[in-house]
PDB file of C-alpha atoms in Angstrom:
ATOM      1  CA  MET S 606       0.835  15.319 -29.639  1.00  0.00           C
ATOM      2  CA  GLY S 607      -2.835  14.562 -28.843  1.00  0.00           C
ATOM      3  CA  ASP S 608      -4.259  14.474 -25.342  1.00  0.00           C
ATOM      4  CA  VAL S 609      -4.456  10.668 -25.280  1.00  0.00           C
ATOM      5  CA  ALA S 610      -0.785  10.359 -26.265  1.00  0.00           C
ATOM      6  CA  LYS S 611       0.176  12.929 -23.620  1.00  0.00           C
ATOM      7  CA  ASP S 612      -1.723  11.015 -20.936  1.00  0.00           C
ATOM      8  CA  LEU S 613      -0.130   7.758 -22.081  1.00  0.00           C
ATOM      9  CA  THR S 614       3.368   9.222 -21.903  1.00  0.00           C
ATOM     10  CA  ALA S 615       2.917  11.069 -18.636  1.00  0.00           C
ATOM     11  CA  GLY S 616       1.137   8.118 -17.023  1.00  0.00           C
ATOM     12  CA  THR S 617       3.943   5.765 -18.004  1.00  0.00           C
ATOM     13  CA  ILE S 618       6.633   7.997 -16.522  1.00  0.00           C
ATOM     14  CA  GLY S 619       4.564   8.485 -13.381  1.00  0.00           C
ATOM     15  CA  GLY S 620       4.143   4.731 -13.055  1.00  0.00           C
ATOM     16  CA  VAL S 621       7.863   4.048 -13.340  1.00  0.00           C
ATOM     17  CA  ALA S 622       8.559   6.605 -10.608  1.00  0.00           C
ATOM     18  CA  GLN S 623       5.896   5.019  -8.419  1.00  0.00           C
ATOM     19  CA  LEU S 624       7.271   1.519  -8.904  1.00  0.00           C
ATOM     20  CA  ILE S 625      10.899   2.379  -8.166  1.00  0.00           C
ATOM     21  CA  VAL S 626       9.965   4.170  -4.945  1.00  0.00           C
ATOM     22  CA  GLY S 627       7.291   1.795  -3.743  1.00  0.00           C
ATOM     23  CA  HIS S 628       8.129  -1.802  -4.653  1.00  0.00           C
ATOM     24  CA  PRO S 629      10.208  -2.724  -1.563  1.00  0.00           C
ATOM     25  CA  PHE S 630       7.313  -1.643   0.670  1.00  0.00           C
ATOM     26  CA  ASP S 631       4.938  -3.718  -1.447  1.00  0.00           C
ATOM     27  CA  THR S 632       7.130  -6.797  -1.064  1.00  0.00           C
ATOM     28  CA  ILE S 633       6.979  -6.525   2.723  1.00  0.00           C
ATOM     29  CA  LYS S 634       3.218  -5.951   2.607  1.00  0.00           C
ATOM     30  CA  VAL S 635       2.640  -9.169   0.657  1.00  0.00           C
ATOM     31  CA  LYS S 636       5.000 -11.165   2.905  1.00  0.00           C
ATOM     32  CA  LEU S 637       3.046 -10.073   5.981  1.00  0.00           C
ATOM     33  CA  GLN S 638      -0.300 -10.754   4.283  1.00  0.00           C
ATOM     34  CA  SER S 639       0.694 -14.223   3.096  1.00  0.00           C
ATOM     35  CA  GLN S 640       2.441 -15.634   6.165  1.00  0.00           C
ATOM     36  CA  PRO S 641       0.448 -18.563   7.586  1.00  0.00           C
ATOM     37  CA  THR S 642      -1.468 -18.179  10.823  1.00  0.00           C
ATOM     38  CA  PRO S 643       0.785 -19.621  13.572  1.00  0.00           C
ATOM     39  CA  LEU S 644      -0.379 -22.632  15.549  1.00  0.00           C
ATOM     40  CA  PRO S 645      -1.265 -22.105  19.226  1.00  0.00           C
ATOM     41  CA  GLY S 646       1.899 -21.425  21.184  1.00  0.00           C
ATOM     42  CA  GLN S 647       3.937 -20.597  18.076  1.00  0.00           C
ATOM     43  CA  LEU S 648       5.184 -17.195  17.004  1.00  0.00           C
ATOM     44  CA  PRO S 649       4.442 -15.827  13.515  1.00  0.00           C
ATOM     45  CA  ARG S 650       7.294 -15.991  11.012  1.00  0.00           C
ATOM     46  CA  TYR S 651       7.520 -12.188  10.988  1.00  0.00           C
ATOM     47  CA  SER S 652       6.823 -10.148  14.103  1.00  0.00           C
ATOM     48  CA  GLY S 653       6.231  -7.039  12.019  1.00  0.00           C
ATOM     49  CA  ALA S 654       7.360  -4.991   9.050  1.00  0.00           C
ATOM     50  CA  ILE S 655      10.870  -4.266  10.340  1.00  0.00           C
ATOM     51  CA  ASP S 656      11.429  -7.930  11.141  1.00  0.00           C
ATOM     52  CA  ALA S 657      10.226  -8.880   7.650  1.00  0.00           C
ATOM     53  CA  VAL S 658      12.746  -6.460   6.114  1.00  0.00           C
ATOM     54  CA  LYS S 659      15.585  -7.846   8.248  1.00  0.00           C
ATOM     55  CA  GLN S 660      14.783 -11.464   7.452  1.00  0.00           C
ATOM     56  CA  THR S 661      14.330 -10.769   3.740  1.00  0.00           C
ATOM     57  CA  VAL S 662      17.633  -8.924   3.413  1.00  0.00           C
ATOM     58  CA  ALA S 663      19.453 -11.549   5.509  1.00  0.00           C
ATOM     59  CA  ALA S 664      18.104 -14.448   3.439  1.00  0.00           C
ATOM     60  CA  GLU S 665      17.968 -12.916  -0.051  1.00  0.00           C
ATOM     61  CA  GLY S 666      19.998  -9.721   0.062  1.00  0.00           C
ATOM     62  CA  PRO S 667      18.652  -6.277  -0.885  1.00  0.00           C
ATOM     63  CA  ARG S 668      17.475  -7.742  -4.212  1.00  0.00           C
ATOM     64  CA  GLY S 669      14.896  -9.709  -2.243  1.00  0.00           C
ATOM     65  CA  LEU S 670      13.009  -6.481  -1.605  1.00  0.00           C
ATOM     66  CA  TYR S 671      12.567  -6.091  -5.363  1.00  0.00           C
ATOM     67  CA  LYS S 672      11.403  -9.672  -5.963  1.00  0.00           C
ATOM     68  CA  GLY S 673       8.461  -9.782  -8.334  1.00  0.00           C
ATOM     69  CA  MET S 674       9.260  -6.372  -9.795  1.00  0.00           C
ATOM     70  CA  GLY S 675       9.650  -7.795 -13.303  1.00  0.00           C
ATOM     71  CA  ALA S 676       5.913  -8.303 -13.774  1.00  0.00           C
ATOM     72  CA  PRO S 677       4.777  -4.797 -12.784  1.00  0.00           C
ATOM     73  CA  LEU S 678       7.788  -3.219 -14.511  1.00  0.00           C
ATOM     74  CA  ALA S 679       6.920  -5.027 -17.726  1.00  0.00           C
ATOM     75  CA  THR S 680       3.324  -3.843 -17.529  1.00  0.00           C
ATOM     76  CA  VAL S 681       3.710  -0.467 -15.828  1.00  0.00           C
ATOM     77  CA  ALA S 682       3.526   1.319 -19.176  1.00  0.00           C
ATOM     78  CA  ALA S 683       0.258  -0.359 -20.091  1.00  0.00           C
ATOM     79  CA  PHE S 684      -1.163  -0.102 -16.550  1.00  0.00           C
ATOM     80  CA  ASN S 685      -0.611   3.611 -16.078  1.00  0.00           C
ATOM     81  CA  ALA S 686      -1.304   4.386 -19.710  1.00  0.00           C
ATOM     82  CA  VAL S 687      -4.758   2.854 -19.294  1.00  0.00           C
ATOM     83  CA  LEU S 688      -5.344   4.440 -15.883  1.00  0.00           C
ATOM     84  CA  PHE S 689      -4.482   8.000 -16.865  1.00  0.00           C
ATOM     85  CA  SER S 690      -5.768   7.904 -20.425  1.00  0.00           C
ATOM     86  CA  VAL S 691      -9.167   6.458 -19.445  1.00  0.00           C
ATOM     87  CA  ARG S 692      -9.372   9.028 -16.677  1.00  0.00           C
ATOM     88  CA  GLY S 693      -8.486  11.732 -19.219  1.00  0.00           C
ATOM     89  CA  GLN S 694     -11.139  10.549 -21.675  1.00  0.00           C
ATOM     90  CA  MET S 695     -13.770  10.463 -18.948  1.00  0.00           C
ATOM     91  CA  GLU S 696     -12.787  13.989 -17.961  1.00  0.00           C
ATOM     92  CA  ALA S 697     -13.376  15.072 -21.566  1.00  0.00           C
ATOM     93  CA  LEU S 698     -16.811  13.436 -21.556  1.00  0.00           C
ATOM     94  CA  LEU S 699     -17.855  15.094 -18.310  1.00  0.00           C
ATOM     95  CA  ARG S 700     -16.669  18.621 -19.152  1.00  0.00           C
ATOM     96  CA  SER S 701     -19.435  21.059 -20.046  1.00  0.00           C
ATOM     97  CA  HIS S 702     -17.035  22.757 -22.453  1.00  0.00           C
ATOM     98  CA  PRO S 703     -13.349  22.306 -23.415  1.00  0.00           C
ATOM     99  CA  GLY S 704     -11.038  23.408 -20.606  1.00  0.00           C
ATOM    100  CA  ALA S 705     -13.757  23.423 -17.937  1.00  0.00           C
ATOM    101  CA  THR S 706     -12.608  22.413 -14.439  1.00  0.00           C
ATOM    102  CA  LEU S 707     -14.282  19.303 -13.115  1.00  0.00           C
ATOM    103  CA  THR S 708     -15.756  19.086  -9.636  1.00  0.00           C
ATOM    104  CA  VAL S 709     -14.338  16.718  -7.038  1.00  0.00           C
ATOM    105  CA  ASN S 710     -17.372  14.444  -7.464  1.00  0.00           C
ATOM    106  CA  GLN S 711     -16.747  14.271 -11.205  1.00  0.00           C
ATOM    107  CA  GLN S 712     -13.118  13.299 -10.530  1.00  0.00           C
ATOM    108  CA  VAL S 713     -14.400  10.504  -8.282  1.00  0.00           C
ATOM    109  CA  VAL S 714     -16.472   9.208 -11.217  1.00  0.00           C
ATOM    110  CA  CYS S 715     -13.439   9.453 -13.531  1.00  0.00           C
ATOM    111  CA  GLY S 716     -11.309   7.518 -11.046  1.00  0.00           C
ATOM    112  CA  ALA S 717     -13.926   4.778 -10.695  1.00  0.00           C
ATOM    113  CA  GLY S 718     -14.177   4.399 -14.470  1.00  0.00           C
ATOM    114  CA  ALA S 719     -10.403   4.202 -14.798  1.00  0.00           C
ATOM    115  CA  GLY S 720     -10.399   1.587 -12.012  1.00  0.00           C
ATOM    116  CA  ILE S 721     -12.744  -0.670 -13.988  1.00  0.00           C
ATOM    117  CA  ALA S 722     -10.519  -0.521 -17.068  1.00  0.00           C
ATOM    118  CA  VAL S 723      -7.238  -1.039 -15.236  1.00  0.00           C
ATOM    119  CA  SER S 724      -8.529  -4.063 -13.297  1.00  0.00           C
ATOM    120  CA  PHE S 725      -8.094  -6.237 -16.384  1.00  0.00           C
ATOM    121  CA  LEU S 726      -4.370  -5.476 -16.397  1.00  0.00           C
ATOM    122  CA  ALA S 727      -3.931  -5.389 -12.636  1.00  0.00           C
ATOM    123  CA  CYS S 728      -5.303  -8.870 -11.936  1.00  0.00           C
ATOM    124  CA  PRO S 729      -2.778 -11.036 -13.846  1.00  0.00           C
ATOM    125  CA  THR S 730       0.074  -8.698 -12.959  1.00  0.00           C
ATOM    126  CA  GLU S 731      -0.776  -8.842  -9.258  1.00  0.00           C
ATOM    127  CA  LEU S 732      -1.146 -12.615  -9.357  1.00  0.00           C
ATOM    128  CA  ILE S 733       2.361 -13.048 -10.768  1.00  0.00           C
ATOM    129  CA  LYS S 734       3.839 -10.510  -8.366  1.00  0.00           C
ATOM    130  CA  CYS S 735       2.149 -12.015  -5.309  1.00  0.00           C
ATOM    131  CA  ARG S 736       3.234 -15.566  -6.191  1.00  0.00           C
ATOM    132  CA  LEU S 737       6.870 -14.458  -6.429  1.00  0.00           C
ATOM    133  CA  GLN S 738       6.786 -12.319  -3.297  1.00  0.00           C
ATOM    134  CA  ALA S 739       4.972 -14.894  -1.197  1.00  0.00           C
ATOM    135  CA  GLN S 740       6.875 -18.048  -2.104  1.00  0.00           C
ATOM    136  CA  SER S 741       9.811 -17.315   0.189  1.00  0.00           C
ATOM    137  CA  THR S 742       7.386 -16.623   3.038  1.00  0.00           C
ATOM    138  CA  LEU S 743       5.528 -19.892   2.507  1.00  0.00           C
ATOM    139  CA  ALA S 744       8.649 -21.999   1.960  1.00  0.00           C
ATOM    140  CA  GLY S 745       9.202 -24.459   4.739  1.00  0.00           C
ATOM    141  CA  THR S 746       5.643 -24.262   6.073  1.00  0.00           C
ATOM    142  CA  GLY S 747       4.412 -27.315   4.187  1.00  0.00           C
ATOM    143  CA  ALA S 748       2.051 -25.152   2.149  1.00  0.00           C
ATOM    144  CA  ALA S 749       1.153 -26.745  -1.166  1.00  0.00           C
ATOM    145  CA  THR S 750       1.442 -23.376  -2.823  1.00  0.00           C
ATOM    146  CA  VAL S 751       5.212 -23.689  -2.832  1.00  0.00           C
ATOM    147  CA  ALA S 752       5.449 -27.274  -4.004  1.00  0.00           C
ATOM    148  CA  VAL S 753       6.732 -25.764  -7.248  1.00  0.00           C
ATOM    149  CA  LYS S 754       9.196 -22.874  -7.177  1.00  0.00           C
ATOM    150  CA  TYR S 755       8.896 -20.080  -9.687  1.00  0.00           C
ATOM    151  CA  GLY S 756      11.964 -18.947 -11.580  1.00  0.00           C
ATOM    152  CA  GLY S 757      10.579 -15.531 -12.467  1.00  0.00           C
ATOM    153  CA  PRO S 758       7.515 -13.723 -13.850  1.00  0.00           C
ATOM    154  CA  MET S 759       7.406 -15.622 -17.136  1.00  0.00           C
ATOM    155  CA  ASP S 760       7.775 -18.930 -15.291  1.00  0.00           C
ATOM    156  CA  VAL S 761       4.780 -18.072 -13.103  1.00  0.00           C
ATOM    157  CA  ALA S 762       2.720 -17.226 -16.195  1.00  0.00           C
ATOM    158  CA  ARG S 763       3.746 -20.442 -17.964  1.00  0.00           C
ATOM    159  CA  GLN S 764       2.924 -22.653 -14.989  1.00  0.00           C
ATOM    160  CA  VAL S 765      -0.422 -20.980 -14.363  1.00  0.00           C
ATOM    161  CA  LEU S 766      -1.406 -21.249 -18.036  1.00  0.00           C
ATOM    162  CA  ARG S 767      -0.358 -24.893 -18.130  1.00  0.00           C
ATOM    163  CA  SER S 768      -1.817 -26.186 -14.877  1.00  0.00           C
ATOM    164  CA  GLU S 769      -4.425 -23.728 -13.582  1.00  0.00           C
ATOM    165  CA  GLY S 770      -7.007 -23.519 -16.335  1.00  0.00           C
ATOM    166  CA  GLY S 771      -5.260 -21.469 -18.999  1.00  0.00           C
ATOM    167  CA  ILE S 772      -6.023 -17.759 -19.333  1.00  0.00           C
ATOM    168  CA  ARG S 773      -8.684 -18.031 -16.665  1.00  0.00           C
ATOM    169  CA  GLY S 774      -5.975 -18.949 -14.159  1.00  0.00           C
ATOM    170  CA  LEU S 775      -4.215 -15.621 -14.677  1.00  0.00           C
ATOM    171  CA  PHE S 776      -7.441 -13.836 -13.747  1.00  0.00           C
ATOM    172  CA  LYS S 777      -7.849 -15.611 -10.424  1.00  0.00           C
ATOM    173  CA  GLY S 778      -8.879 -12.944  -7.919  1.00  0.00           C
ATOM    174  CA  MET S 779     -10.539 -10.692 -10.498  1.00  0.00           C
ATOM    175  CA  VAL S 780     -13.513  -9.947  -8.233  1.00  0.00           C
ATOM    176  CA  PRO S 781     -11.460  -8.607  -5.301  1.00  0.00           C
ATOM    177  CA  THR S 782      -9.102  -6.873  -7.747  1.00  0.00           C
ATOM    178  CA  MET S 783     -11.990  -4.901  -9.225  1.00  0.00           C
ATOM    179  CA  ALA S 784     -13.434  -4.351  -5.752  1.00  0.00           C
ATOM    180  CA  ARG S 785     -10.095  -2.740  -4.891  1.00  0.00           C
ATOM    181  CA  GLU S 786      -9.418  -0.770  -8.061  1.00  0.00           C
ATOM    182  CA  VAL S 787     -12.831   0.875  -8.529  1.00  0.00           C
ATOM    183  CA  PRO S 788     -13.358   2.463  -5.090  1.00  0.00           C
ATOM    184  CA  GLY S 789      -9.607   2.829  -4.586  1.00  0.00           C
ATOM    185  CA  ASN S 790      -9.077   4.916  -7.707  1.00  0.00           C
ATOM    186  CA  ALA S 791     -12.279   6.852  -7.054  1.00  0.00           C
ATOM    187  CA  ALA S 792     -10.784   7.855  -3.694  1.00  0.00           C
ATOM    188  CA  LEU S 793      -7.327   8.435  -5.196  1.00  0.00           C
ATOM    189  CA  PHE S 794      -8.354  10.904  -7.874  1.00  0.00           C
ATOM    190  CA  GLY S 795     -11.140  12.487  -5.828  1.00  0.00           C
ATOM    191  CA  VAL S 796      -8.891  13.237  -2.861  1.00  0.00           C
ATOM    192  CA  TYR S 797      -6.060  14.362  -5.139  1.00  0.00           C
ATOM    193  CA  GLU S 798      -8.284  16.929  -6.845  1.00  0.00           C
ATOM    194  CA  ALA S 799      -9.865  18.057  -3.567  1.00  0.00           C
ATOM    195  CA  LEU S 800      -6.456  18.651  -1.973  1.00  0.00           C
ATOM    196  CA  LYS S 801      -5.122  20.477  -5.025  1.00  0.00           C
ATOM    197  CA  GLN S 802      -8.096  22.834  -4.964  1.00  0.00           C
ATOM    198  CA  LEU S 803      -7.722  23.310  -1.205  1.00  0.00           C
ATOM    199  CA  LEU S 804      -4.018  24.126  -1.529  1.00  0.00           C
ATOM    200  CA  ALA S 805      -4.638  26.413  -4.490  1.00  0.00           C
ATOM    201  CA  GLY S 806      -7.482  28.235  -2.760  1.00  0.00           C
ATOM    202  CA  GLY S 807      -9.800  27.650  -5.716  1.00  0.00           C
ATOM    203  CA  THR S 808     -10.432  25.559  -8.790  1.00  0.00           C
ATOM    204  CA  ASP S 809      -7.409  26.858 -10.715  1.00  0.00           C
ATOM    205  CA  THR S 810      -4.621  24.504  -9.651  1.00  0.00           C
ATOM    206  CA  SER S 811      -2.194  25.235 -12.500  1.00  0.00           C
ATOM    207  CA  GLY S 812       0.044  27.382 -10.304  1.00  0.00           C
ATOM    208  CA  LEU S 813       0.737  24.803  -7.596  1.00  0.00           C
ATOM    209  CA  ASP S 814       4.399  24.189  -6.791  1.00  0.00           C
ATOM    210  CA  ARG S 815       6.095  20.789  -6.609  1.00  0.00           C
ATOM    211  CA  GLY S 816       5.771  20.583  -2.842  1.00  0.00           C
ATOM    212  CA  SER S 817       1.996  20.997  -3.046  1.00  0.00           C
ATOM    213  CA  LEU S 818       1.729  18.355  -5.760  1.00  0.00           C
ATOM    214  CA  LEU S 819       3.832  15.952  -3.690  1.00  0.00           C
ATOM    215  CA  LEU S 820       1.626  16.548  -0.651  1.00  0.00           C
ATOM    216  CA  ALA S 821      -1.619  16.093  -2.577  1.00  0.00           C
ATOM    217  CA  GLY S 822      -0.340  12.970  -4.339  1.00  0.00           C
ATOM    218  CA  GLY S 823       0.976  11.390  -1.159  1.00  0.00           C
ATOM    219  CA  LEU S 824      -2.223  11.931   0.813  1.00  0.00           C
ATOM    220  CA  ALA S 825      -4.306  10.745  -2.129  1.00  0.00           C
ATOM    221  CA  GLY S 826      -2.314   7.519  -2.114  1.00  0.00           C
ATOM    222  CA  ALA S 827      -3.031   7.097   1.602  1.00  0.00           C
ATOM    223  CA  ALA S 828      -6.744   7.589   0.884  1.00  0.00           C
ATOM    224  CA  TYR S 829      -6.601   4.763  -1.671  1.00  0.00           C
ATOM    225  CA  TRP S 830      -5.464   2.205   0.902  1.00  0.00           C
ATOM    226  CA  LEU S 831      -7.702   3.506   3.669  1.00  0.00           C
ATOM    227  CA  ALA S 832     -10.653   2.875   1.352  1.00  0.00           C
ATOM    228  CA  VAL S 833      -9.805  -0.656   0.223  1.00  0.00           C
ATOM    229  CA  TYR S 834      -7.136  -2.371   2.322  1.00  0.00           C
ATOM    230  CA  PRO S 835      -9.152  -5.393   3.565  1.00  0.00           C
ATOM    231  CA  THR S 836     -10.085  -6.094  -0.059  1.00  0.00           C
ATOM    232  CA  ASP S 837      -6.396  -6.191  -0.950  1.00  0.00           C
ATOM    233  CA  VAL S 838      -5.722  -8.743   1.788  1.00  0.00           C
ATOM    234  CA  VAL S 839      -8.494 -10.959   0.404  1.00  0.00           C
ATOM    235  CA  LYS S 840      -7.124 -10.540  -3.124  1.00  0.00           C
ATOM    236  CA  SER S 841      -3.621 -11.570  -2.059  1.00  0.00           C
ATOM    237  CA  VAL S 842      -4.674 -14.737  -0.223  1.00  0.00           C
ATOM    238  CA  ILE S 843      -6.963 -15.766  -3.104  1.00  0.00           C
ATOM    239  CA  GLN S 844      -4.221 -15.292  -5.679  1.00  0.00           C
ATOM    240  CA  ILE S 845      -1.619 -17.347  -3.810  1.00  0.00           C
ATOM    241  CA  ASP S 846      -4.114 -20.055  -2.816  1.00  0.00           C
ATOM    242  CA  ASP S 847      -3.353 -23.534  -4.142  1.00  0.00           C
ATOM    243  CA  TYR S 848      -5.241 -24.411  -7.318  1.00  0.00           C
ATOM    244  CA  LYS S 849      -5.656 -28.139  -6.609  1.00  0.00           C
ATOM    245  CA  ASN S 850      -6.292 -27.913  -2.873  1.00  0.00           C
ATOM    246  CA  PRO S 851      -7.731 -24.425  -2.282  1.00  0.00           C
ATOM    247  CA  LYS S 852      -8.036 -23.138   1.230  1.00  0.00           C
ATOM    248  CA  PHE S 853     -10.777 -20.686   0.251  1.00  0.00           C
ATOM    249  CA  SER S 854     -13.843 -21.231  -1.939  1.00  0.00           C
ATOM    250  CA  GLY S 855     -13.954 -17.567  -2.939  1.00  0.00           C
ATOM    251  CA  SER S 856     -13.592 -13.962  -1.818  1.00  0.00           C
ATOM    252  CA  ILE S 857     -16.482 -14.001   0.665  1.00  0.00           C
ATOM    253  CA  ASP S 858     -15.214 -17.237   2.202  1.00  0.00           C
ATOM    254  CA  ALA S 859     -11.704 -15.772   2.499  1.00  0.00           C
ATOM    255  CA  PHE S 860     -13.076 -12.647   4.198  1.00  0.00           C
ATOM    256  CA  ARG S 861     -15.131 -14.695   6.658  1.00  0.00           C
ATOM    257  CA  ARG S 862     -12.372 -17.140   7.515  1.00  0.00           C
ATOM    258  CA  ILE S 863      -9.730 -14.445   8.008  1.00  0.00           C
ATOM    259  CA  SER S 864     -12.145 -12.522  10.228  1.00  0.00           C
ATOM    260  CA  ALA S 865     -13.033 -15.652  12.203  1.00  0.00           C
ATOM    261  CA  THR S 866      -9.488 -16.925  12.755  1.00  0.00           C
ATOM    262  CA  GLU S 867      -7.504 -13.696  13.008  1.00  0.00           C
ATOM    263  CA  GLY S 868     -10.093 -11.081  13.852  1.00  0.00           C
ATOM    264  CA  PHE S 869     -10.161  -7.521  12.568  1.00  0.00           C
ATOM    265  CA  LYS S 870      -6.352  -7.368  12.644  1.00  0.00           C
ATOM    266  CA  GLY S 871      -6.162 -10.170  10.086  1.00  0.00           C
ATOM    267  CA  LEU S 872      -7.776  -7.929   7.473  1.00  0.00           C
ATOM    268  CA  TYR S 873      -5.070  -5.320   8.029  1.00  0.00           C
ATOM    269  CA  LYS S 874      -1.941  -7.493   7.871  1.00  0.00           C
ATOM    270  CA  GLY S 875       0.765  -5.479   6.136  1.00  0.00           C
ATOM    271  CA  PHE S 876      -1.154  -2.198   6.490  1.00  0.00           C
ATOM    272  CA  GLY S 877       1.885  -0.350   7.844  1.00  0.00           C
ATOM    273  CA  PRO S 878       4.134  -1.115   4.852  1.00  0.00           C
ATOM    274  CA  ALA S 879       1.255  -0.402   2.470  1.00  0.00           C
ATOM    275  CA  MET S 880       0.754   3.075   3.921  1.00  0.00           C
ATOM    276  CA  ALA S 881       4.507   3.686   4.179  1.00  0.00           C
ATOM    277  CA  ARG S 882       4.774   2.807   0.481  1.00  0.00           C
ATOM    278  CA  SER S 883       1.670   4.601  -0.690  1.00  0.00           C
ATOM    279  CA  VAL S 884       2.536   8.112   0.427  1.00  0.00           C
ATOM    280  CA  PRO S 885       5.999   8.497  -1.199  1.00  0.00           C
ATOM    281  CA  ALA S 886       5.163   6.259  -4.184  1.00  0.00           C
ATOM    282  CA  ASN S 887       2.017   8.164  -5.138  1.00  0.00           C
ATOM    283  CA  ALA S 888       3.676  11.497  -4.413  1.00  0.00           C
ATOM    284  CA  ALA S 889       6.390  10.529  -6.913  1.00  0.00           C
ATOM    285  CA  CYS S 890       3.816   9.223  -9.411  1.00  0.00           C
ATOM    286  CA  PHE S 891       1.621  12.316  -9.470  1.00  0.00           C
ATOM    287  CA  LEU S 892       4.562  14.724  -9.494  1.00  0.00           C
ATOM    288  CA  ALA S 893       6.162  12.881 -12.413  1.00  0.00           C
ATOM    289  CA  TYR S 894       2.810  12.771 -14.214  1.00  0.00           C
ATOM    290  CA  GLU S 895       2.059  16.474 -13.718  1.00  0.00           C
ATOM    291  CA  MET S 896       5.574  17.589 -14.709  1.00  0.00           C
ATOM    292  CA  THR S 897       5.582  15.411 -17.836  1.00  0.00           C
ATOM    293  CA  ARG S 898       2.055  16.474 -18.805  1.00  0.00           C
ATOM    294  CA  SER S 899       3.006  20.131 -18.372  1.00  0.00           C
ATOM    295  CA  ALA S 900       6.218  19.709 -20.380  1.00  0.00           C
ATOM    296  CA  LEU S 901       4.245  18.133 -23.226  1.00  0.00           C
ATOM    297  CA  GLY S 902       1.911  21.128 -23.334  1.00  0.00           C
TER     298      GLY S 902
END
């Protein structure tokens, strides 16, 4: 099996592990990000992450925490295949000779390049996922975004293609998606490699045990969100914004209006669930990737 095929296989398995562990946290993150700003004197729909979990389970059952999982599950193979295979090909380009260990800075470059490529898959997938996760939050608020209910991932795609400008509609939020994926994956792979080398005491990281890989992967995932979280908030509100009566004219407008109306905290809505998800989900992803890659030789 060639290196590209190995990266495709290992990346896919890593992505499935990441999704299973992390999706409930992601659902809560999007619910907190998408809840409308309360009027003066009113309380927000969710007082925090725990309250969002309680209300979601009470209203929709445990399955509500996995709402919107169909879209990322359907594309997780392609998403992680692109992410890890592009990273692997960039590693090959940057090596001075076959088998050479790359520096941390070179891994940052590889992560950024992989982030550019994966943005084209992430944007439509995230749009579908966010619409499904957010609709129960917006229901009953009078928001135009929920004038039409979505029956599932394919229903979201059909309605967007039909009434929001065709293919272009599925790529709504592409700018903030790329602004998240490029620096985010640069941080992810750079920190992951730096921690592996630190734990190994040198550049040879082949002897690291599972615990070390879990630690490096989990902290690398935390670095991803620390680098780009406000961008993710902007991406989410842009993607769930109403097509006919948009609240925001674009990413910069969304950033300014969130900052003006909600302050610095508004750009970090859902940060707790995002971090709570990122550490175990990325630990599982990298461990599954490394174990599969090693098993494939």
